[in-house]
Coordinates of C-alpha atoms in Angstrom, one line a residue:
Chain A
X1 CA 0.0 0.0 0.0
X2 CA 0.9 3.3 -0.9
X3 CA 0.4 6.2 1.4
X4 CA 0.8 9.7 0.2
X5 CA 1.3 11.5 3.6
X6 CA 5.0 10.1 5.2
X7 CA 4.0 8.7 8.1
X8 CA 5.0 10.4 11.4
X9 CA 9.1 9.7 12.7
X10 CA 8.4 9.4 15.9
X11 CA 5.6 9.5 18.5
X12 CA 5.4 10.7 22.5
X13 CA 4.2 7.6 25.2
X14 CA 2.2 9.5 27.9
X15 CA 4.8 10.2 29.9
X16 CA 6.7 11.9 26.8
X17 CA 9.3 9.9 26.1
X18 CA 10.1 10.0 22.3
X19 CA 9.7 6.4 20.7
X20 CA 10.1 6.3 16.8
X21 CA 7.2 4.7 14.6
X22 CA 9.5 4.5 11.7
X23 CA 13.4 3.8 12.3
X24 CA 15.9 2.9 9.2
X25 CA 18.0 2.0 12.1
X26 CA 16.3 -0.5 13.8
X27 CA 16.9 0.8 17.1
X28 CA 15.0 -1.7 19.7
X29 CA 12.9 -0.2 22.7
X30 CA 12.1 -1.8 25.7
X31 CA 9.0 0.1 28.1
X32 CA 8.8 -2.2 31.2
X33 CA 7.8 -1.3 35.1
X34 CA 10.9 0.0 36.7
X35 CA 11.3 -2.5 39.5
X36 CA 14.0 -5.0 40.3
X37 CA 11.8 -7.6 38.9
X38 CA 12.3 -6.7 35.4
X39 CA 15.7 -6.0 35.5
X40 CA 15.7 -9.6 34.1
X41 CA 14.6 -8.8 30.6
X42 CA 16.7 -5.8 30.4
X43 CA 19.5 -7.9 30.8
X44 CA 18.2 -10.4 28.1
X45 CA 16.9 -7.8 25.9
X46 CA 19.9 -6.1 25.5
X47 CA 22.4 -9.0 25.2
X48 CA 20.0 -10.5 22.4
X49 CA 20.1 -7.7 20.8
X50 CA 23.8 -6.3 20.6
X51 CA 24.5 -10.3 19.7
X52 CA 22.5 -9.9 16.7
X53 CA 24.5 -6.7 16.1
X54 CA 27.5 -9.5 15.8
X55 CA 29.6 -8.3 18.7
X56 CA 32.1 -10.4 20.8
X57 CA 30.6 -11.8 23.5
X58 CA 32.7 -10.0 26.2
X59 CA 31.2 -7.1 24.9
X60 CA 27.7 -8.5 25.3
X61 CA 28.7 -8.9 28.7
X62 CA 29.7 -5.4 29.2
X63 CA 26.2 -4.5 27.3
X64 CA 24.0 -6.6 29.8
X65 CA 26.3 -5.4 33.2
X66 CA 26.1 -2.0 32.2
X67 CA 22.2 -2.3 31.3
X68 CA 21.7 -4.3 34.5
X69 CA 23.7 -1.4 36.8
X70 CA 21.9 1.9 34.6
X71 CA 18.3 0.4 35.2
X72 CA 19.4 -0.4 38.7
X73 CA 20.4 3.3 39.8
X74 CA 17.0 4.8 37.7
X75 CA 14.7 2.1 40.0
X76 CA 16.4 3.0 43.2
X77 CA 14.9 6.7 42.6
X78 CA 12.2 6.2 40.2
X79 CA 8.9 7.6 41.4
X80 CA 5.7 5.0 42.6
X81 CA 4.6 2.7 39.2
X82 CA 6.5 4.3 36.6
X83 CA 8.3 2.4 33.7
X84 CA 11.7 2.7 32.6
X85 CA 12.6 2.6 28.4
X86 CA 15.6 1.6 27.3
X87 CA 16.6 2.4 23.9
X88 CA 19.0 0.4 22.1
X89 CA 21.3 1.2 19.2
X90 CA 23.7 -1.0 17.1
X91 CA 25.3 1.1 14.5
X92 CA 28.5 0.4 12.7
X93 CA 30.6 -0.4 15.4
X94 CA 29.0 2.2 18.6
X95 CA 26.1 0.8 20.7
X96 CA 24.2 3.4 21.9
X97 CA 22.0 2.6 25.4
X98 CA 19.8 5.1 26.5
X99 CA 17.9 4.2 30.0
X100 CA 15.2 6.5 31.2
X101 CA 12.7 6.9 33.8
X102 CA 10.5 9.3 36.0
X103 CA 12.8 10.1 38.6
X104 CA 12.0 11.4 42.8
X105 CA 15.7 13.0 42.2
X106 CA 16.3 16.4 42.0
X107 CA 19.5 16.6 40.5
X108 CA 21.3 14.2 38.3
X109 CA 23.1 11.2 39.5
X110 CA 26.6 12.0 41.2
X111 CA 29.8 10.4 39.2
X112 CA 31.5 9.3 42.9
X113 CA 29.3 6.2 43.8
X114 CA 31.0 2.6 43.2
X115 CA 28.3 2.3 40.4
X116 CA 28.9 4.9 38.5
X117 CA 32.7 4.1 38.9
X118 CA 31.9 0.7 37.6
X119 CA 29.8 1.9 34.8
X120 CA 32.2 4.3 33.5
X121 CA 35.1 1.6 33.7
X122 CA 32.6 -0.8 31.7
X123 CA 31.6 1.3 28.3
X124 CA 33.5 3.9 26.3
X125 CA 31.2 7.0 27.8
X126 CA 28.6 7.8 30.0
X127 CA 26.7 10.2 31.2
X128 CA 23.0 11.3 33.0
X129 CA 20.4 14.0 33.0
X130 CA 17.4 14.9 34.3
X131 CA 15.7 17.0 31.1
X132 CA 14.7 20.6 32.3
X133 CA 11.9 20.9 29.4
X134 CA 10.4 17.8 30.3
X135 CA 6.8 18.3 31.7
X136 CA 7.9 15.3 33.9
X137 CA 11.3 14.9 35.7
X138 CA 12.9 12.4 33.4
X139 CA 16.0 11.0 34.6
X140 CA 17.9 9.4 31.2
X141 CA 21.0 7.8 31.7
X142 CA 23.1 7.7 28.4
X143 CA 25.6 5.1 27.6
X144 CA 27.6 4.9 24.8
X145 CA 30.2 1.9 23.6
X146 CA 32.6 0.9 20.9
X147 CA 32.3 -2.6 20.1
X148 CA 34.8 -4.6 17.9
X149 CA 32.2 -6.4 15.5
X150 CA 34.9 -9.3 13.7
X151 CA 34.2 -9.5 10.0
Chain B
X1 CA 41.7 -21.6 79.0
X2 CA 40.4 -18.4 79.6
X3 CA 39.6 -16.5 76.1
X4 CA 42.8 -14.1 77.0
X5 CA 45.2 -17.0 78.0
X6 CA 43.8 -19.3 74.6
X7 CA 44.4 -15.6 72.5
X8 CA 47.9 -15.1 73.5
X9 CA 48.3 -19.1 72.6
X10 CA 47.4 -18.6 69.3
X11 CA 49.6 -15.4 68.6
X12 CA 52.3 -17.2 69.9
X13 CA 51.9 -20.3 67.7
X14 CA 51.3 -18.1 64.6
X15 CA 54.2 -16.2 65.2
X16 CA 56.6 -19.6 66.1
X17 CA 55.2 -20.6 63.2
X18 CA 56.0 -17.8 60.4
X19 CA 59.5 -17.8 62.0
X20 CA 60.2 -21.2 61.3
X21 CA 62.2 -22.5 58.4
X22 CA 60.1 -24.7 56.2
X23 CA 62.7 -27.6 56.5
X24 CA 62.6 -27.3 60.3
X25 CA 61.1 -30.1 62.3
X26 CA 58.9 -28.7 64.9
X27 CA 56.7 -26.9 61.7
X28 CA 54.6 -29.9 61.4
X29 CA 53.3 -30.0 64.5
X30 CA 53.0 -26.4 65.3
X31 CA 51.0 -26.2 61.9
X32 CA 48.9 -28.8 63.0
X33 CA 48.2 -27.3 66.6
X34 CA 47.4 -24.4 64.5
X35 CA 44.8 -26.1 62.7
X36 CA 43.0 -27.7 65.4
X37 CA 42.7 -24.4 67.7
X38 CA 40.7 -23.1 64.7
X39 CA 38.5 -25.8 64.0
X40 CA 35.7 -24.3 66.0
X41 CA 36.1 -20.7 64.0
X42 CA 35.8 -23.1 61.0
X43 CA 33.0 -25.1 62.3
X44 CA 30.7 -21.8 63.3
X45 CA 31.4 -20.3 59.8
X46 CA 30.3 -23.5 57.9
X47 CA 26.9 -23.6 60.5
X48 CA 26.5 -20.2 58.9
X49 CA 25.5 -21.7 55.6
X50 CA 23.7 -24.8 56.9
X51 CA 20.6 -25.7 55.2
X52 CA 21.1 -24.8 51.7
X53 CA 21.1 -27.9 50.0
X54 CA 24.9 -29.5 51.0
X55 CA 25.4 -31.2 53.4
X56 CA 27.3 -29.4 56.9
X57 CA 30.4 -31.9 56.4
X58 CA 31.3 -30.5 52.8
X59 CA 31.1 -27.4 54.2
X60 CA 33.2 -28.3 56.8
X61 CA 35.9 -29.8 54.6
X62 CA 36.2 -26.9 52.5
X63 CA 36.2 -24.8 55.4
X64 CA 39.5 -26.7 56.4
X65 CA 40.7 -26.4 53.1
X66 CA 40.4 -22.3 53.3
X67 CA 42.1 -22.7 56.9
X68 CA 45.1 -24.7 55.8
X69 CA 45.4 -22.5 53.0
X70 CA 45.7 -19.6 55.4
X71 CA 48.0 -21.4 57.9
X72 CA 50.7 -21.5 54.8
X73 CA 50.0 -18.3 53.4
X74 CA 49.9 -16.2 56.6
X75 CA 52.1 -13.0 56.7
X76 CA 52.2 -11.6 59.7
X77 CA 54.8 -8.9 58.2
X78 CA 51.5 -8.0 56.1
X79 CA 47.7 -8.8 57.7
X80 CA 47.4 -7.9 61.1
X81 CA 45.3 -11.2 62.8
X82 CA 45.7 -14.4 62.1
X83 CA 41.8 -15.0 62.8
X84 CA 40.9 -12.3 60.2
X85 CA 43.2 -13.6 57.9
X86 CA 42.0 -17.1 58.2
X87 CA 37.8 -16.0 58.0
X88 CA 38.0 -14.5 55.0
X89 CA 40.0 -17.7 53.2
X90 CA 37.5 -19.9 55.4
X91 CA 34.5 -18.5 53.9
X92 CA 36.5 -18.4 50.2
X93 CA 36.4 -21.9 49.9
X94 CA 33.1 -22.3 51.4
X95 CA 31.7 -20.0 49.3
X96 CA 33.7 -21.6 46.3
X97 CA 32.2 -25.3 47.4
X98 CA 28.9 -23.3 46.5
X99 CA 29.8 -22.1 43.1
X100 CA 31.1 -25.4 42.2
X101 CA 28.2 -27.6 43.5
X102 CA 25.2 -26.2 43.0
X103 CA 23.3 -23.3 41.1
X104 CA 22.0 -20.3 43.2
X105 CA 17.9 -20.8 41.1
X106 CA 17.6 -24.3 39.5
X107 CA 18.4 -24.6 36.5
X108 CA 17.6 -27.4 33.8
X109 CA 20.1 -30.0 33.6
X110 CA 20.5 -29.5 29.9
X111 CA 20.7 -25.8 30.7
X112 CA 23.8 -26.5 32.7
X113 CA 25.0 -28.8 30.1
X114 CA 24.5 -26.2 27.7
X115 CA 26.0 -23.5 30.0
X116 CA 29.2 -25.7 30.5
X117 CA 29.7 -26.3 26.5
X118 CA 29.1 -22.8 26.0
X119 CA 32.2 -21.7 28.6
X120 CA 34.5 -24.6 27.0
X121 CA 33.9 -23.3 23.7
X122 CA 34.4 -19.6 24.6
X123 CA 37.6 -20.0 25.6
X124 CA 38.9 -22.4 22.8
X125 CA 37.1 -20.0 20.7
X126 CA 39.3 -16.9 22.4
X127 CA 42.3 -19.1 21.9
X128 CA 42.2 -20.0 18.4
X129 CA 40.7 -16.1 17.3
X130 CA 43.2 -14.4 19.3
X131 CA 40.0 -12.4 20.7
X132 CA 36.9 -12.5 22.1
X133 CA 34.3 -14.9 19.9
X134 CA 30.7 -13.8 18.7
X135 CA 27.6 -15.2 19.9
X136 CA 26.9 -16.5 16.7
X137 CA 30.7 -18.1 16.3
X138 CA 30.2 -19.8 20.2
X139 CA 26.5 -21.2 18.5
X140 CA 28.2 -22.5 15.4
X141 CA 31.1 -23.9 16.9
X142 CA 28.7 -26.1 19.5
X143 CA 25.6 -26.5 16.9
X144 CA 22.7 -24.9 18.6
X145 CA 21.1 -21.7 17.9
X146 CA 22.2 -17.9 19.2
X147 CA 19.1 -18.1 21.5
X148 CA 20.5 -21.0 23.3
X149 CA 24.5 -19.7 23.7
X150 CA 22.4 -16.5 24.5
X151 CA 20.3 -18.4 27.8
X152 CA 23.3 -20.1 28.6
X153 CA 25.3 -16.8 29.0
X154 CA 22.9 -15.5 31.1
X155 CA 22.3 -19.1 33.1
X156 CA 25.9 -19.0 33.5
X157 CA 25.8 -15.7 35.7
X158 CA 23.2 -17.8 38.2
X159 CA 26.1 -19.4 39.5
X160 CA 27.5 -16.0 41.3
X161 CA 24.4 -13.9 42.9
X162 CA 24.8 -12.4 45.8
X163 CA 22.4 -14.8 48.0
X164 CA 24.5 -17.0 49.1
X165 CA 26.4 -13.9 50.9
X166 CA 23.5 -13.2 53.3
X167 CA 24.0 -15.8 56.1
X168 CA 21.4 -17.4 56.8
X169 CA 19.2 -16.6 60.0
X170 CA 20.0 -19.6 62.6
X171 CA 18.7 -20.4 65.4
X172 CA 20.3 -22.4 68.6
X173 CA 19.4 -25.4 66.9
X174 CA 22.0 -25.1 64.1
X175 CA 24.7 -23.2 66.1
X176 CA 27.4 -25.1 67.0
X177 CA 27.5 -25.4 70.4
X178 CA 30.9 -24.4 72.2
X179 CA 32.2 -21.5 69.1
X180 CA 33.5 -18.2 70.3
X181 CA 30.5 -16.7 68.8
X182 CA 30.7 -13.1 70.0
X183 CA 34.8 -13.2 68.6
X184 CA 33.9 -14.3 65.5
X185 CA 31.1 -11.2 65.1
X186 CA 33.3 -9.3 66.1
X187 CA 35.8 -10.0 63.6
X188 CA 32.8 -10.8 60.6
X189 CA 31.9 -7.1 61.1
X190 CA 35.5 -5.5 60.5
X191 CA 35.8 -8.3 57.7
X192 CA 32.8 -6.8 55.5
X193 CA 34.9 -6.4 52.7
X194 CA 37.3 -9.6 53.3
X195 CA 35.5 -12.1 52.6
X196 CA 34.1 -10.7 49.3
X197 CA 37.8 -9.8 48.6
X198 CA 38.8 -13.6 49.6
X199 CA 36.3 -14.8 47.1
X200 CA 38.2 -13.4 44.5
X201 CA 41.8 -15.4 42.5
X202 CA 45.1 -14.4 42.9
X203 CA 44.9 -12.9 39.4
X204 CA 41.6 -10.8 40.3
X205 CA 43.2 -9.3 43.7
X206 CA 46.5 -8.7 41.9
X207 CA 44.8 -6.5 39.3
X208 CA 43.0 -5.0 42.2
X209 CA 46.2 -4.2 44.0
X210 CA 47.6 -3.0 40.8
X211 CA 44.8 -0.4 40.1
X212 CA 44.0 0.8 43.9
X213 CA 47.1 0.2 46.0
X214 CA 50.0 0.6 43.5
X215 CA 47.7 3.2 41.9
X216 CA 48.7 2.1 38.1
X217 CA 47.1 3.5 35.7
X218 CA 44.7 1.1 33.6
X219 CA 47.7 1.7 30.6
X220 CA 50.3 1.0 32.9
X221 CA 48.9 -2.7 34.3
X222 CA 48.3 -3.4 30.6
X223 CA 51.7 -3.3 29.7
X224 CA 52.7 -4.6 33.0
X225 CA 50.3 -8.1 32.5
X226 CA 51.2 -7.7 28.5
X227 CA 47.3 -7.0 27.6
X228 CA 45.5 -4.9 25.9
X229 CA 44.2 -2.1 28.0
X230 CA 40.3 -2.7 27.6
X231 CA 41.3 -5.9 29.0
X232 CA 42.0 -4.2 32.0
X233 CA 39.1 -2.2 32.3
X234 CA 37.0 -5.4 31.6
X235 CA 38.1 -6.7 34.1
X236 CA 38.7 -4.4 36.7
X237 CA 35.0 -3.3 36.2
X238 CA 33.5 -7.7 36.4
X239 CA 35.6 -7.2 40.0
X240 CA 34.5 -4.4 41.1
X241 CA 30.6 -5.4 40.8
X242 CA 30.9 -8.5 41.9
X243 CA 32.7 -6.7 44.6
X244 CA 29.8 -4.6 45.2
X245 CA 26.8 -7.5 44.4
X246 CA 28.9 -9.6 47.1
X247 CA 28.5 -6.4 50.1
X248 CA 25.2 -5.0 49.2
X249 CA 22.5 -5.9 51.0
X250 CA 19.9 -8.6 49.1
X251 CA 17.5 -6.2 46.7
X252 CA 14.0 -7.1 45.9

């Protein structure tokens, strides 16, 4: 079927996160309840999905720790019954991880905790905001990683 | 013996003993008296993890094994007790008869199988490619699909979860009766770190020593350890949160 009006790029989830309805690039989303209980199918979500990218499996290791650890600090803060998105990107050879939720917090996270030590030692860069224009505090925690993909 | 007069004992053995030579005659036996003053401290650490599925003499045994280990490795020149020493090796191999004997959530038996194929084949894989193998290299190698090396990476991290750190809650009718419980506390609660630290290899608490006592940079213990320098960082960071999943308290 043709359609003569482009379809809309992207569209807003109630609580305005930005999720695309039409992505070349194949990015993979993941909207579940931030609690500890789902931090299961983070973990799988994202290893699945950076393996399919064709990486090395230490660094689908690093992927899923670094997932597992990001989710983690967003639940510990995240207000009552609010979901978490991750956003996943495999692109040549970055992976780009974006975790976001509503967040109690008033200012972003601070870089001296163990976990944020761990997570910067884990991917190439990282870093965390909560977005002033938002209606809603959002807290997004922003993770990018080279990745050797072996020909 | 009164707790002062059996305390002074033991310093005095541990320090007869690290001043011995290891050809001399009388080590034997003062290693061995060693031994048996601590078997209580290795008793009521292996009570601690009664009722999980292996049976209390297993634990004990591999609670001996962690205190003969620290018998020969004690430096006085360079840990400060004996006993503190000797708890964190204790619960090492107690916690290591864990890892090696039984998964923290069940897992199917072909799972494991699976799992063990899958950890066999990485590392032949690493070997032979000179770098780390793709899921989909680890899944043709072994002939099963990248959803099954994928489970099996992910079963494979059951073994190590922080449960089997909390102690269980006992009650006087597992306690064995006669330890120096109140000592041991005492030294458990300075130890917080030390027994997550024990848990650890000789390679791990090298590279730890390395990056947080020697203060080396991540380049500089790469070209110490001839590897390449996300190496490192791998690994430092797989320490460090197994580090921290090993002294957090349980989450939900």
């Amino acid at each position: 079927m043709t359609n003569s009006t482009p379809a809309p790029a992207v569209e807003y989830d109630e609580f305005g996160v930005r999720l695309p309805l039409v992505d070349p690039a194949g990015s993979v989303h993941l909207h579940v309840p931030a609690t500890h209980a789902h931090l299961t199918i983070v973990r799988s979500t994202v290893a699945a999905s950076v393996a399919r990218g064709g990486v090395t499996v230490d660094d689908v290791d690093d992927l899923r720790l670094a997932a597992h650890e990001a989710c983690n600090l967003l639940i510990d803060d995240a207000v009552e019954n609010a979901f978490m998105t991750v956003s996943l990107l495999v692109k040549d050879d970055q992976v780009h991880l974006t975790c976001s939720t509503l967040t109690r917090r008033e200012d972003p996270l601070p870089s001296d905790t163990l976990s944020w030590t761990v997570l910067s030692t884990l991917v190439s860069s990282i870093s965390n905001r909560i977005d002033p224009q938002h209606p809603h505090r959002l807290l997004r925690i922003n993770i990018q990683h080279s990745v050797q993909i072996p020909s | 013996m009164d707790a002062t007069v059996a305390r002074q004992r033991e310093r005095d053995l541990v320090e007869e003993f690290a001043g011995l030579a290891l050809d001399d005659p009388t080590r034997a036996k003062v290693r061995e008296a060693l031994i048996v003053i601590h078997q209580p401290l290795v008793r009521s650490l292996a009570y601690r993890y009664a009722g999980r599925g292996e049976p209390i003499d297993d634990l004990i045994q591999a609670g001996s094994i962690g205190l003969i280990q620290a018998v020969d490795r004690f430096d006085p020149e360079r840990s400060e007790s004996f006993t503190g020493f000797a708890v964190a090796t204790i619960l090492g191999e107690i916690r290591k008869h864990f890892r090696d004997h039984t998964w923290s959530i069940r897992v199917p038996r072909r799972m494991q199988e699976i799992a063990q194929q899958v950890s066999i084949a990485r590392t032949e894989l690493e070997q032979e490619l000179k770098r780390s193998p793709t899921v989909k290299e680890i899944a043709d190698r072994l002939g099963v699909g990248l959803d099954e090396v994928l489970d099996a990476l992910e079963a494979a991290q059951a073994y190590t979860t922080h449960s089997l750190d909390a102690p269980s809650i006992e009650g006087a009718s597992t306690r064995e009766p006669g330890a120096d419980d109140d000592a041991i506390a005492a030294v458990l609660k300075r130890l917080d770190l030390a027994p997550a630290l024990a848990a650890l290899d000789d390679d791990e608490r090298a590279l730890l020593r390395m990056r947080f006592v020697e203060e080396l940079s991540q380049t500089e213990i790469a070209e110490r350890l001839d590897v390449d320098q996300s190496q490192v960082s791998r690994r430092l960071a797989h320490i460090l949160l197994r580090l921290r999943n090993r002294m957090a308290p349980p989450t939900a």
